[in-house]
Coordinates of C-alpha atoms in Angstrom, one line a residue:
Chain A
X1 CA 141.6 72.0 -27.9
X2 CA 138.3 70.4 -29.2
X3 CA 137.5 66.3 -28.9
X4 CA 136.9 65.0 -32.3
X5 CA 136.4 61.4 -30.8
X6 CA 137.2 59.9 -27.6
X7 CA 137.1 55.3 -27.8
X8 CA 137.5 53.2 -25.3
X9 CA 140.4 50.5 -25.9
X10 CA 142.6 48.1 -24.3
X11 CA 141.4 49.9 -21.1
X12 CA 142.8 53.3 -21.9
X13 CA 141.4 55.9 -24.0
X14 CA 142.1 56.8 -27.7
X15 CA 141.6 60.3 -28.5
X16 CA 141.1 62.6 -31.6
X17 CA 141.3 66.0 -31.0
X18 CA 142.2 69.2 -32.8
X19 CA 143.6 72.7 -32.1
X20 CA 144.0 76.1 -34.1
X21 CA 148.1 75.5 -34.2
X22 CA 150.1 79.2 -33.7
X23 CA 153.2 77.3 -35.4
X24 CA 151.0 76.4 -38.4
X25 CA 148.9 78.5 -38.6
X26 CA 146.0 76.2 -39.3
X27 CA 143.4 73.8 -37.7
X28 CA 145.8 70.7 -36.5
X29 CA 145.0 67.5 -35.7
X30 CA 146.4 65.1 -33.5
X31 CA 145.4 61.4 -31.5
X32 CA 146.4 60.7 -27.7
X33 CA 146.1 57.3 -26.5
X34 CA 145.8 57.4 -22.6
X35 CA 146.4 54.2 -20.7
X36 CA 144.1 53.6 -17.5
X37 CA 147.3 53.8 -15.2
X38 CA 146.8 58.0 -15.8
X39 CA 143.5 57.7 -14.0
X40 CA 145.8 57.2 -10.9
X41 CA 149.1 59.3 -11.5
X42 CA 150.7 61.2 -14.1
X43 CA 152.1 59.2 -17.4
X44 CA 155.3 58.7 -19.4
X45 CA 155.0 60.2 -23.1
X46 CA 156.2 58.3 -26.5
X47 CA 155.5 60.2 -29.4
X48 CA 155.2 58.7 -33.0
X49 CA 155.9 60.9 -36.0
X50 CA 154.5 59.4 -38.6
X51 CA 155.3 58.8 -42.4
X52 CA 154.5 60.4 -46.0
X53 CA 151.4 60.5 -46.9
X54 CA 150.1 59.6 -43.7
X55 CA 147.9 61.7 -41.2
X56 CA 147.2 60.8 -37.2
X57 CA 145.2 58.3 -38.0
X58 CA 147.4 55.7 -39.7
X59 CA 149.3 54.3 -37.0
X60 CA 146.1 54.9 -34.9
X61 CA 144.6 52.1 -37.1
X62 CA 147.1 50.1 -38.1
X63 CA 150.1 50.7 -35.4
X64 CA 149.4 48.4 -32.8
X65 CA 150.3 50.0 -30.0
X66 CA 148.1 50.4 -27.5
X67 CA 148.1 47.0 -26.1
X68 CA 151.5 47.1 -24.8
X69 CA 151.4 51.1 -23.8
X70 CA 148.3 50.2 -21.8
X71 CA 150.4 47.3 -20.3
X72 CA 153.1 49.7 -19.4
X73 CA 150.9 52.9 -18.9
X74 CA 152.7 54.8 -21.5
X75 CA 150.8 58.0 -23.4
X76 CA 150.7 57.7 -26.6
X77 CA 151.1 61.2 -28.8
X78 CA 150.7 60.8 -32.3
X79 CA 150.5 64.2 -34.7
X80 CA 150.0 65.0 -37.8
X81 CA 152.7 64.9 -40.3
X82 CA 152.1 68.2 -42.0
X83 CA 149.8 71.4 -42.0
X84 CA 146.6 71.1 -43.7
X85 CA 143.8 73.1 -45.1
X86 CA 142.4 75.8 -47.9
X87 CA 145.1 78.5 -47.1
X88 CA 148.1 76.1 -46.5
X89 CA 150.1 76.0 -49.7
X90 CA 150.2 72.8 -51.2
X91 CA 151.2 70.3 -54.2
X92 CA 148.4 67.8 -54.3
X93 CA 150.1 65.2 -57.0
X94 CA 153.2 65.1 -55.2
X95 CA 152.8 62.8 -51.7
X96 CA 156.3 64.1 -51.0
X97 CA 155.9 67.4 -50.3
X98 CA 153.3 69.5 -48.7
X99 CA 150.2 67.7 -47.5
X100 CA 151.3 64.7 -45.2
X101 CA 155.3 65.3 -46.4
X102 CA 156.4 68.5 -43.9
X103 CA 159.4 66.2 -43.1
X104 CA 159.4 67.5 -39.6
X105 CA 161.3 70.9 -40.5
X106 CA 160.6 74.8 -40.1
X107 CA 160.3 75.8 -43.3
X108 CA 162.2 79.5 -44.3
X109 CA 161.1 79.6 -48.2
X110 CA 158.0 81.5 -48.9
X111 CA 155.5 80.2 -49.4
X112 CA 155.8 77.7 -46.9
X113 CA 157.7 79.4 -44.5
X114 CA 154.5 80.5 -42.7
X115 CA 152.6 77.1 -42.8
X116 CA 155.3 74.5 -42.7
X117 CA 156.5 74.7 -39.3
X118 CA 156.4 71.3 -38.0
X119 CA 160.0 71.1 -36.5
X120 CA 158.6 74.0 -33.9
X121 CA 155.4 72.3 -33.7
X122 CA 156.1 69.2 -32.5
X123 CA 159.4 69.9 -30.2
X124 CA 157.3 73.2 -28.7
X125 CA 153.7 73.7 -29.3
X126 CA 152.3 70.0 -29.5
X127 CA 154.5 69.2 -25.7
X128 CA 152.9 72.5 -24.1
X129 CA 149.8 71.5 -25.1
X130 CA 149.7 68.1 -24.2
X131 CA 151.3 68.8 -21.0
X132 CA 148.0 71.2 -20.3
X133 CA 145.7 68.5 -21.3
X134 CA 146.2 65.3 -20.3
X135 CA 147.4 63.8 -16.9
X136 CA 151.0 63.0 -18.7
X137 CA 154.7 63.3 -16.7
X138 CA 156.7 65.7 -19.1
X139 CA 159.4 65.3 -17.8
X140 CA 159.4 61.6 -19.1
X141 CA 159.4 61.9 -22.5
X142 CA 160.6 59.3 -25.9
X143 CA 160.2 59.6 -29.5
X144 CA 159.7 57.1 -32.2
X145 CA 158.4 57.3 -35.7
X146 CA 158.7 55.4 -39.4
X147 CA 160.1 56.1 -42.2
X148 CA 159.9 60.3 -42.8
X149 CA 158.8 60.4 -38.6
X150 CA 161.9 57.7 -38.1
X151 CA 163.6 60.8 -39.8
X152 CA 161.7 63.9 -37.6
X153 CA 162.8 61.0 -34.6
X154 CA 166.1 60.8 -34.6
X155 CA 166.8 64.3 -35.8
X156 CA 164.5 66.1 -32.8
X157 CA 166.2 63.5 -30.7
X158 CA 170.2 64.5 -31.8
X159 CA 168.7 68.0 -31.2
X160 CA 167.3 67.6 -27.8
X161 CA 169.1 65.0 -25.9
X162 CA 168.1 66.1 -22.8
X163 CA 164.2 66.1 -23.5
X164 CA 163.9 62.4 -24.4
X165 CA 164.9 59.0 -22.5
X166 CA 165.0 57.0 -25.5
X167 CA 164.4 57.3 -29.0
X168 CA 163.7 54.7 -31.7
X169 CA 162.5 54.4 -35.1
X170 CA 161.2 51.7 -38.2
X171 CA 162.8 52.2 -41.7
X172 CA 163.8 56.1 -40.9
X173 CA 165.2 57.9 -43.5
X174 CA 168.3 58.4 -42.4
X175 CA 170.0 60.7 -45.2
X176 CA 167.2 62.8 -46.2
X177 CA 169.4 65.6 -48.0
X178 CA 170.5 62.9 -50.5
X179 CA 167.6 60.4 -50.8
X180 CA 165.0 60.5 -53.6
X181 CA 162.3 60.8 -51.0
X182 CA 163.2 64.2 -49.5
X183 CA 166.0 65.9 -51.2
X184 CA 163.3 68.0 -53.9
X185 CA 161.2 69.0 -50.3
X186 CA 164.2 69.9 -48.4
X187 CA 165.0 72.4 -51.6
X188 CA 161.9 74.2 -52.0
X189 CA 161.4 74.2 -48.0
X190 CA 164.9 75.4 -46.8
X191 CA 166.5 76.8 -50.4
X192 CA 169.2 76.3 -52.3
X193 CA 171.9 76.9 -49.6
X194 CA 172.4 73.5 -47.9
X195 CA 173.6 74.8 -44.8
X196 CA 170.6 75.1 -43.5
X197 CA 169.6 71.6 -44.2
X198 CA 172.2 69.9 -42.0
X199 CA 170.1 70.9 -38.8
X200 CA 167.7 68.0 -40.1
X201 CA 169.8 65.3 -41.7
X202 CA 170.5 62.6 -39.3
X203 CA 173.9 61.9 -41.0
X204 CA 175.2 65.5 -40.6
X205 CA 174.0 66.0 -37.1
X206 CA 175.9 63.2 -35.8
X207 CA 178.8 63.9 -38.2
X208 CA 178.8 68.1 -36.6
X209 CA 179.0 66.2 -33.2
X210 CA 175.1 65.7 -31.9
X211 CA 174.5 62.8 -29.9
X212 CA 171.8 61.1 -28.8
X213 CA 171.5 57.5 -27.1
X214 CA 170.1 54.9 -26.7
X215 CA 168.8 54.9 -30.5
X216 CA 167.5 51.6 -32.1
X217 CA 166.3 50.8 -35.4
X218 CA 164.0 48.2 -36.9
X219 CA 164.8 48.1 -41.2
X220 CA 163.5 45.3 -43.1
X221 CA 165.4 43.6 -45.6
X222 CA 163.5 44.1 -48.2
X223 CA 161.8 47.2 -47.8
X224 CA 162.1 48.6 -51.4
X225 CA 163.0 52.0 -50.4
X226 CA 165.6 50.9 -48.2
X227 CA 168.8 52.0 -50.7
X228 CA 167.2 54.9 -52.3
X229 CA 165.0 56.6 -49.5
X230 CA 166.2 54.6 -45.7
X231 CA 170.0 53.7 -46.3
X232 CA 170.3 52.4 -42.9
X233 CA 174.0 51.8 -43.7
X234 CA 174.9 55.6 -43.6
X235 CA 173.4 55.5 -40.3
X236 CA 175.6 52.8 -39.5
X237 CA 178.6 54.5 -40.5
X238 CA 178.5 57.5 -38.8
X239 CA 177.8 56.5 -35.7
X240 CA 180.3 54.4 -35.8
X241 CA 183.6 55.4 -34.0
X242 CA 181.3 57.9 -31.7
X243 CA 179.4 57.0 -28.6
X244 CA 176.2 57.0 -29.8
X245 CA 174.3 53.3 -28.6
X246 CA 172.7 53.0 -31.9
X247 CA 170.9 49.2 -32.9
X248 CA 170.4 49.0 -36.0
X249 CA 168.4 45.6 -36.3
X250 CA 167.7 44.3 -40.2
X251 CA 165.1 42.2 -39.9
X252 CA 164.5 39.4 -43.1
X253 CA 162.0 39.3 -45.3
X254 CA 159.6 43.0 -44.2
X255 CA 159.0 45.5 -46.3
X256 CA 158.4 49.1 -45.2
X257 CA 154.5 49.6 -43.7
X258 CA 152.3 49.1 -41.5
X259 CA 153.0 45.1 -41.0
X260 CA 156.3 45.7 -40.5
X261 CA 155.9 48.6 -38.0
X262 CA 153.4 46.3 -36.1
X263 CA 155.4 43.4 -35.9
X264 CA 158.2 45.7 -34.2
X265 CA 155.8 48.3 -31.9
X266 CA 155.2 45.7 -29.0
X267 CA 159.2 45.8 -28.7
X268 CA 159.8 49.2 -29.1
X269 CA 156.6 50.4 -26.9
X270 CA 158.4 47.7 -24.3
X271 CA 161.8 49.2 -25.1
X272 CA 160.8 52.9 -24.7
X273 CA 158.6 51.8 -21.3
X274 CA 162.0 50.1 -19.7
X275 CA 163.8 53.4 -20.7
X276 CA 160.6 56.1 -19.3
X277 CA 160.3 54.1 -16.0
X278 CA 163.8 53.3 -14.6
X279 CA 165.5 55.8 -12.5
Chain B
X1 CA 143.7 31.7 -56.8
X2 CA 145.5 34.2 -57.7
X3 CA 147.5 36.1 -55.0
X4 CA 146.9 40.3 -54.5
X5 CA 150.0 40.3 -52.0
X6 CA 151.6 38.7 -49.4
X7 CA 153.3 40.6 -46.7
X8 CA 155.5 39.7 -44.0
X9 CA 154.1 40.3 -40.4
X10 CA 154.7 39.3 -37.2
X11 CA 156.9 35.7 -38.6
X12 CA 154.2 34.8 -40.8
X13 CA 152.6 35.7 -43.9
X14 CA 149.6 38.4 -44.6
X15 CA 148.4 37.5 -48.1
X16 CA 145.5 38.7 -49.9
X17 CA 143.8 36.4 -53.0
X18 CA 141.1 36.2 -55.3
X19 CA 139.5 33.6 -57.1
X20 CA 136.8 32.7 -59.4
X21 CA 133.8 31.9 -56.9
X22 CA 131.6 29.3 -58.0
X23 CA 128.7 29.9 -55.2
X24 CA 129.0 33.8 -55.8
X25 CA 129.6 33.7 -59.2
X26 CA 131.7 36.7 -59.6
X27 CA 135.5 37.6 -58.4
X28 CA 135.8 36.9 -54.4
X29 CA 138.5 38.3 -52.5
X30 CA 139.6 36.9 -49.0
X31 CA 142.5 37.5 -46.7
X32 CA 144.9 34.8 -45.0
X33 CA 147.7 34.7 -42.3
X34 CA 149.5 31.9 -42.2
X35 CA 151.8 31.5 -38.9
X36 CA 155.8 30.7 -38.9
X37 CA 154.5 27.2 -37.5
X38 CA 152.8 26.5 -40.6
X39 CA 156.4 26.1 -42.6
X40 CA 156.6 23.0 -40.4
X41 CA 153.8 21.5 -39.7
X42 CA 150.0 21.8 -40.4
X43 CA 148.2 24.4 -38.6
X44 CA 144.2 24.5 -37.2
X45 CA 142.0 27.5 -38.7
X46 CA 140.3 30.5 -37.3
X47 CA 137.7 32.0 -39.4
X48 CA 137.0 35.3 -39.0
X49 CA 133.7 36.8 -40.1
X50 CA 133.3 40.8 -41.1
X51 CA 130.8 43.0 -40.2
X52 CA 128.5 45.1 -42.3
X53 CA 130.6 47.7 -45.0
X54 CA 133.9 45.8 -44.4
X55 CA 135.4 44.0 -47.0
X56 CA 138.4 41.1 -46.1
X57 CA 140.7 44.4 -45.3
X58 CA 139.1 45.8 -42.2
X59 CA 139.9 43.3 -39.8
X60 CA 143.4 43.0 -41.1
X61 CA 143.9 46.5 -41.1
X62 CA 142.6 47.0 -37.5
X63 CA 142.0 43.7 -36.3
X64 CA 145.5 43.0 -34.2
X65 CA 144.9 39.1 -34.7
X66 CA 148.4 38.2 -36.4
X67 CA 150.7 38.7 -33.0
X68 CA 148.6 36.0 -31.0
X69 CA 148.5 34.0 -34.0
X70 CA 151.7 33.9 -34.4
X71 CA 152.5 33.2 -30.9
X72 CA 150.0 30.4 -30.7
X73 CA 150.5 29.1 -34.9
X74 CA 147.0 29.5 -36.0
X75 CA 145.8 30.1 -39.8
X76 CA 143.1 33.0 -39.8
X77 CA 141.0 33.0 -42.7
X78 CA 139.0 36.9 -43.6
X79 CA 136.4 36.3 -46.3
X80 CA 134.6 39.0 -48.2
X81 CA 131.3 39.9 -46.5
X82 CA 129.5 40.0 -50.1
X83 CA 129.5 39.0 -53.5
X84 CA 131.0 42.0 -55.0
X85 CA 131.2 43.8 -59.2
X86 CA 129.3 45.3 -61.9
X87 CA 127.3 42.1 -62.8
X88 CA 126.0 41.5 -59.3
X89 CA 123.0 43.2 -57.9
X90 CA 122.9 45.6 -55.7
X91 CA 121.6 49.1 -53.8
X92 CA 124.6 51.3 -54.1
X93 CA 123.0 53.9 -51.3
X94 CA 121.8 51.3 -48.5
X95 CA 124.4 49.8 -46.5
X96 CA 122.6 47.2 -45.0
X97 CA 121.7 45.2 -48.4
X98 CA 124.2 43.5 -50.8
X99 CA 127.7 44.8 -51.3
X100 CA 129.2 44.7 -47.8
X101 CA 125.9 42.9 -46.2
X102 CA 125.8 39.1 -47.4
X103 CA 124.8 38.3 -43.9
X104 CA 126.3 34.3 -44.5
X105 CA 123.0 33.7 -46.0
X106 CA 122.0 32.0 -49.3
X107 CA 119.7 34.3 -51.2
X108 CA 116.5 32.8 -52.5
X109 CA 114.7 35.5 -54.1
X110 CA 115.6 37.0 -57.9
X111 CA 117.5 39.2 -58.8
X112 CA 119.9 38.1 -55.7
X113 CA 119.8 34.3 -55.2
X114 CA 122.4 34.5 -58.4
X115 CA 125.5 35.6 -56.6
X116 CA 124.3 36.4 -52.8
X117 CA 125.2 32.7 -51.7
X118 CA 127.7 33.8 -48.7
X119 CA 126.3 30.6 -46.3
X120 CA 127.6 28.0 -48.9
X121 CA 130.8 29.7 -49.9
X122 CA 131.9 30.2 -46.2
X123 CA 130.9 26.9 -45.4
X124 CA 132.3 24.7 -48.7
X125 CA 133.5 26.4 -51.0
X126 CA 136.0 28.3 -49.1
X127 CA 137.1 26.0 -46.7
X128 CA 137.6 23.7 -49.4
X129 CA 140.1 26.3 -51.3
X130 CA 142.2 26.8 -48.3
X131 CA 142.9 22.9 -47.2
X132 CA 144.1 22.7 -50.9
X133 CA 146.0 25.8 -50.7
X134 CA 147.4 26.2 -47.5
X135 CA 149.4 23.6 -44.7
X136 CA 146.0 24.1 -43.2
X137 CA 144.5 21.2 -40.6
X138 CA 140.9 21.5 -41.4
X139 CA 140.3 18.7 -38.4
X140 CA 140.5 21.9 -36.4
X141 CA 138.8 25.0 -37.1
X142 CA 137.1 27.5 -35.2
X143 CA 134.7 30.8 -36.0
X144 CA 134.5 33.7 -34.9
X145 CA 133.3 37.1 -36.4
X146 CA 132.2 40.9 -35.5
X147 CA 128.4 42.0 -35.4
X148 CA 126.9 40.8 -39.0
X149 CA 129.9 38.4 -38.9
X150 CA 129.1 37.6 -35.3
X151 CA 125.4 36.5 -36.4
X152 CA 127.5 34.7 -39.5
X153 CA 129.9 32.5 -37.0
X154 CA 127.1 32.1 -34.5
X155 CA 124.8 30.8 -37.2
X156 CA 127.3 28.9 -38.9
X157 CA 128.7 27.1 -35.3
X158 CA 125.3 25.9 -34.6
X159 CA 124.0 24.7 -38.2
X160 CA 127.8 22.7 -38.4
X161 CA 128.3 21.8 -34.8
X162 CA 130.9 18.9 -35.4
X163 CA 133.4 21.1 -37.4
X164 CA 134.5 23.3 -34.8
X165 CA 135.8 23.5 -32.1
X166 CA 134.9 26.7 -30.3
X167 CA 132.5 30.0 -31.4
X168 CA 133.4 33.8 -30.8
X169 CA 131.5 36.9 -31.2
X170 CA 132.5 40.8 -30.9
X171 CA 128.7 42.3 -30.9
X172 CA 127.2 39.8 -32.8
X173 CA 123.7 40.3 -34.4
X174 CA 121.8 37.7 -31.7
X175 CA 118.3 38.0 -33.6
X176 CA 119.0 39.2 -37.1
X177 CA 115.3 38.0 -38.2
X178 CA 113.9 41.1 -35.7
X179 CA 116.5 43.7 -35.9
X180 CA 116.8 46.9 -37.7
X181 CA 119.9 46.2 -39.4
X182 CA 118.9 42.7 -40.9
X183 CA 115.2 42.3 -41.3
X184 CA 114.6 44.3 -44.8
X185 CA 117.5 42.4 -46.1
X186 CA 116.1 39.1 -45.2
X187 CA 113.3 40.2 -46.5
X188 CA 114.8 40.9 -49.7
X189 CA 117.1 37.9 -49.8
X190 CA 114.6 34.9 -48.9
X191 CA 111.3 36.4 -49.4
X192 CA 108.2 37.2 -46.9
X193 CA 108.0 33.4 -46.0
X194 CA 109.8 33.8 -42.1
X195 CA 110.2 30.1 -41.8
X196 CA 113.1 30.6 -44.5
X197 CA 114.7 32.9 -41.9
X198 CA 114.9 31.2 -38.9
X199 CA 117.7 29.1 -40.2
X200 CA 119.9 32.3 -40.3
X201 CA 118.9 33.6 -36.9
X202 CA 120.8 32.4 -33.8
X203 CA 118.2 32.8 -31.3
X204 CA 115.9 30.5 -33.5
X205 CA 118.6 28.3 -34.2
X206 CA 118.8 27.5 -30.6
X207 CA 114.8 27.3 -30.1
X208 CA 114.6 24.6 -33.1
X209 CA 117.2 22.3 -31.3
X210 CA 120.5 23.2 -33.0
X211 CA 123.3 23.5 -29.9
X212 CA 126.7 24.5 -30.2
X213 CA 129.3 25.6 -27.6
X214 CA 131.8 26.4 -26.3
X215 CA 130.3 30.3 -27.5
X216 CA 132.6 33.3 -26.0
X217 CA 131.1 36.7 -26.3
X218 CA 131.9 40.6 -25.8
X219 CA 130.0 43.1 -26.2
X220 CA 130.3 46.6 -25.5
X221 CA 127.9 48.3 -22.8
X222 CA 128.3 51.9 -24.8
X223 CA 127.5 50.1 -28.2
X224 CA 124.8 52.8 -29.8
X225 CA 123.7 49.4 -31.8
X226 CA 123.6 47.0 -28.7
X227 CA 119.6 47.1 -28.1
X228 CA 118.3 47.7 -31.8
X229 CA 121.0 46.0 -33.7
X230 CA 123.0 43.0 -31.1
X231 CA 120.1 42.2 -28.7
X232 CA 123.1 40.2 -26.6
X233 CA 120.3 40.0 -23.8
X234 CA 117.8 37.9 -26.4
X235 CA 120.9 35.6 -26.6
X236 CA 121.5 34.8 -23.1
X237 CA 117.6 34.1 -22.4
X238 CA 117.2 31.8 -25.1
X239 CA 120.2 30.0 -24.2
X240 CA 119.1 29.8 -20.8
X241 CA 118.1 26.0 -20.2
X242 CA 119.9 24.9 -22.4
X243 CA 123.2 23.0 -22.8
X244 CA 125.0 25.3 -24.4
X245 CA 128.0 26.6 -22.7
X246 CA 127.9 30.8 -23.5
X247 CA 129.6 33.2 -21.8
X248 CA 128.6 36.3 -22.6
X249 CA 130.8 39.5 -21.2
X250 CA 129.4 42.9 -21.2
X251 CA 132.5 45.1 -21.6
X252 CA 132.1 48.3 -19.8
X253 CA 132.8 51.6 -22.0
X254 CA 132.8 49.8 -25.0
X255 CA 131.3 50.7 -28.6
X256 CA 131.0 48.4 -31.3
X257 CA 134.0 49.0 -33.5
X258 CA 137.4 48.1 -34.6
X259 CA 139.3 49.5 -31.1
X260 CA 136.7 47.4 -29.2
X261 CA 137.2 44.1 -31.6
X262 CA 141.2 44.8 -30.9
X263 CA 141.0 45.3 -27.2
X264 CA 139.8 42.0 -26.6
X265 CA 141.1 40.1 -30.3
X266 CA 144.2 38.2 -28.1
X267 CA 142.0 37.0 -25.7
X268 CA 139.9 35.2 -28.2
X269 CA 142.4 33.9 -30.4
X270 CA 144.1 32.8 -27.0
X271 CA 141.1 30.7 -26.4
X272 CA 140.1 29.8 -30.0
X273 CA 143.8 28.3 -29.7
X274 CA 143.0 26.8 -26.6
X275 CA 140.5 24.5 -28.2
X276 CA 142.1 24.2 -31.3
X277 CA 145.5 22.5 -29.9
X278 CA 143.8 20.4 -26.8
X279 CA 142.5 16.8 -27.9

């Protein structure tokens, strides 16, 4: 693991640094933000799986969260959102696939299959390496993330619902076998047979009987991908008549970036730090 | 004025606008957030001065102002840092001259004293937009601003002493008229003749008479600009003896960027409102 940049703030430590990834097979970078409470003991981790299009660095800028994880000394993982680089297949005019669009899946169709391994990246590499690094309690772990990372949330929450104390999420996409956004990706990552794409649709987790709780969910109201990429509702729906603790909160007049996810992060950073540090 | 966008954040409104500048002569672009409070009632101003190379987005980007503002109902007002387009002069390659370095100075020299008249559009013709455009109190406004923009709200709080009602710096440039990042540019703004440029230099402000307080400033201790560029020490001596009431707080691990200016941006907003709301 090599420091790209290490800056002092809100009393922790944000971080940049990078790593030759086995699951990707490529250089992958990633941002830690360490509160000052880890200078005395180890920390609870909240990851952030970010959106299309973005990199580390988005919510690293624009998130707001450090303020309250200081306050609560919560580490702060935030990876990429795809693999990058020269030998790592690619369509550059289309922001939803490849480059910042890996949707938080293992790829199994060539030629992605051996870059596009993000699913195993963040749920096994990323953790191990982090756990290694930085002076943070494993074994107190959540996951939040917005929009396509509100997706790669809940669904590597359903999946591994002993891992995480709490998982939430702003504007997730919450059907992404069926939505505009992520229906073209899921074909030429997984393949025709759509099977193999229930592992990572929220909707058909819950509805072949994963469960994950406490979930909640920041949408706003007029967010315009909300019908055609989020649809909160089918959320709604199936976990309704299960026991999953889902909130779904619609919140009037946001749309779906960064404003909106920084008006939300103090409460879910709070939300997650209630859930990381009770008993 | 013509509104970019407006975005909801944090119960208020993030909007972006242009307008026809008369002092700049050319297309100006500044930033607003107006607070809930301001549906009700009119609200006091915090301007906000950039530093060199931003433009109106930086500091709402990376800024974090909106949540205290919010809390406490406070309009902040981001201006441009330059004139800006194809008509207006500049040195593409040179960071520290025109586009993105006005330095809230009135340019006196040709080809620049055309459009490079940041001083008079900060302090009337801006101000003057807002209270017409906004449910702004311009009773009550305050300044503050981050190294060039520091110098700017310094500068500005002592040459208009009665307008506000407090002063805030992150790394402001204390003696622009002797430091690496500002003396070629006011060389080639108001000429060779260094009286012109004491009137744009806090620490000369302060030793020709003009007094101002309350000032609040941070600075960073690990701040690779603090001794050639911020000279905060130059500050506090020529202060010293004086009535002016500056605190100046050397922050310890700090640099002189945007997760610096966000660590400490609630605390200063806290007090701007302090002195905005109390009779």
């Amino acid at each position: 693991m090599q420091i790209v940049s290490e800056t002092r703030s809100h009393g922790g430590m944000q971080g940049v640094y990078t790593h030759a990834s086995m699951s990707c097979q490529c250089e992958m970078t990633f941002a830690v933000f360490v509160p000052p409470q880890a200078e005395e003991r180890p920390c609870p981790v909240l990851w952030y799986l970010s959106g299309l299009t973005c990199d580390h660095s988005n919510v690293m800028d624009k998130g707001e969260y450090r303020q309250m994880a200081a306050e609560k000394g919560i580490i702060v993982v935030c990876p990429d959102t795809s693999p990058r680089g020269e030998n790592v297949p690619d369509e550059p005019d289309n922001w939803q696939f490849g480059s910042g669009a890996g949707f938080y899946l293992d790829a199994i169709e060539e030629p992605f299959s051996k870059n596009y391994k993000m699913y195993s990246y963040v749920v096994d590499e990323l953790p191990e390496l982090i756990g290694k690094n930085f002076n943070a309690d494993m074994s107190r772990q959540s996951i939040t993330g917005h929009s396509m990372g509100g997706h790669g949330a809940i669904t590597i929450a359903l999946k591994n619902p002993d891992r995480f104390k709490s998982c939430s999420a702003f504007a997730p996409i919450c059907r992404p076998s069926d939505a505009s956004w992520s229906k073209p990706s899921f074909e030429k990552y997984l393949g025709g047979d759509r099977s193999s794409w229930r592992q990572y649709d929220t909707c058909d987790l819950i509805a072949d009987g994963h469960r994950f709780s406490p979930i909640l969910v920041d949408q706003g109201d007029v967010d315009e991908w909300m019908e055609e990429g989020c649809r909160p509702q089918a959320l709604v729906e199936t976990a309704k008549g299960t026991d999953i603790d889902l909130t779904m909160r619609i919140q009037e007049g946001y749309d779906h970036y960064y404003p909106f996810v920084s008006t939300f992060m103090h409460e879910h950073v709070a939300w997650h730090a209630k859930h990381l540090t009770s008993k």
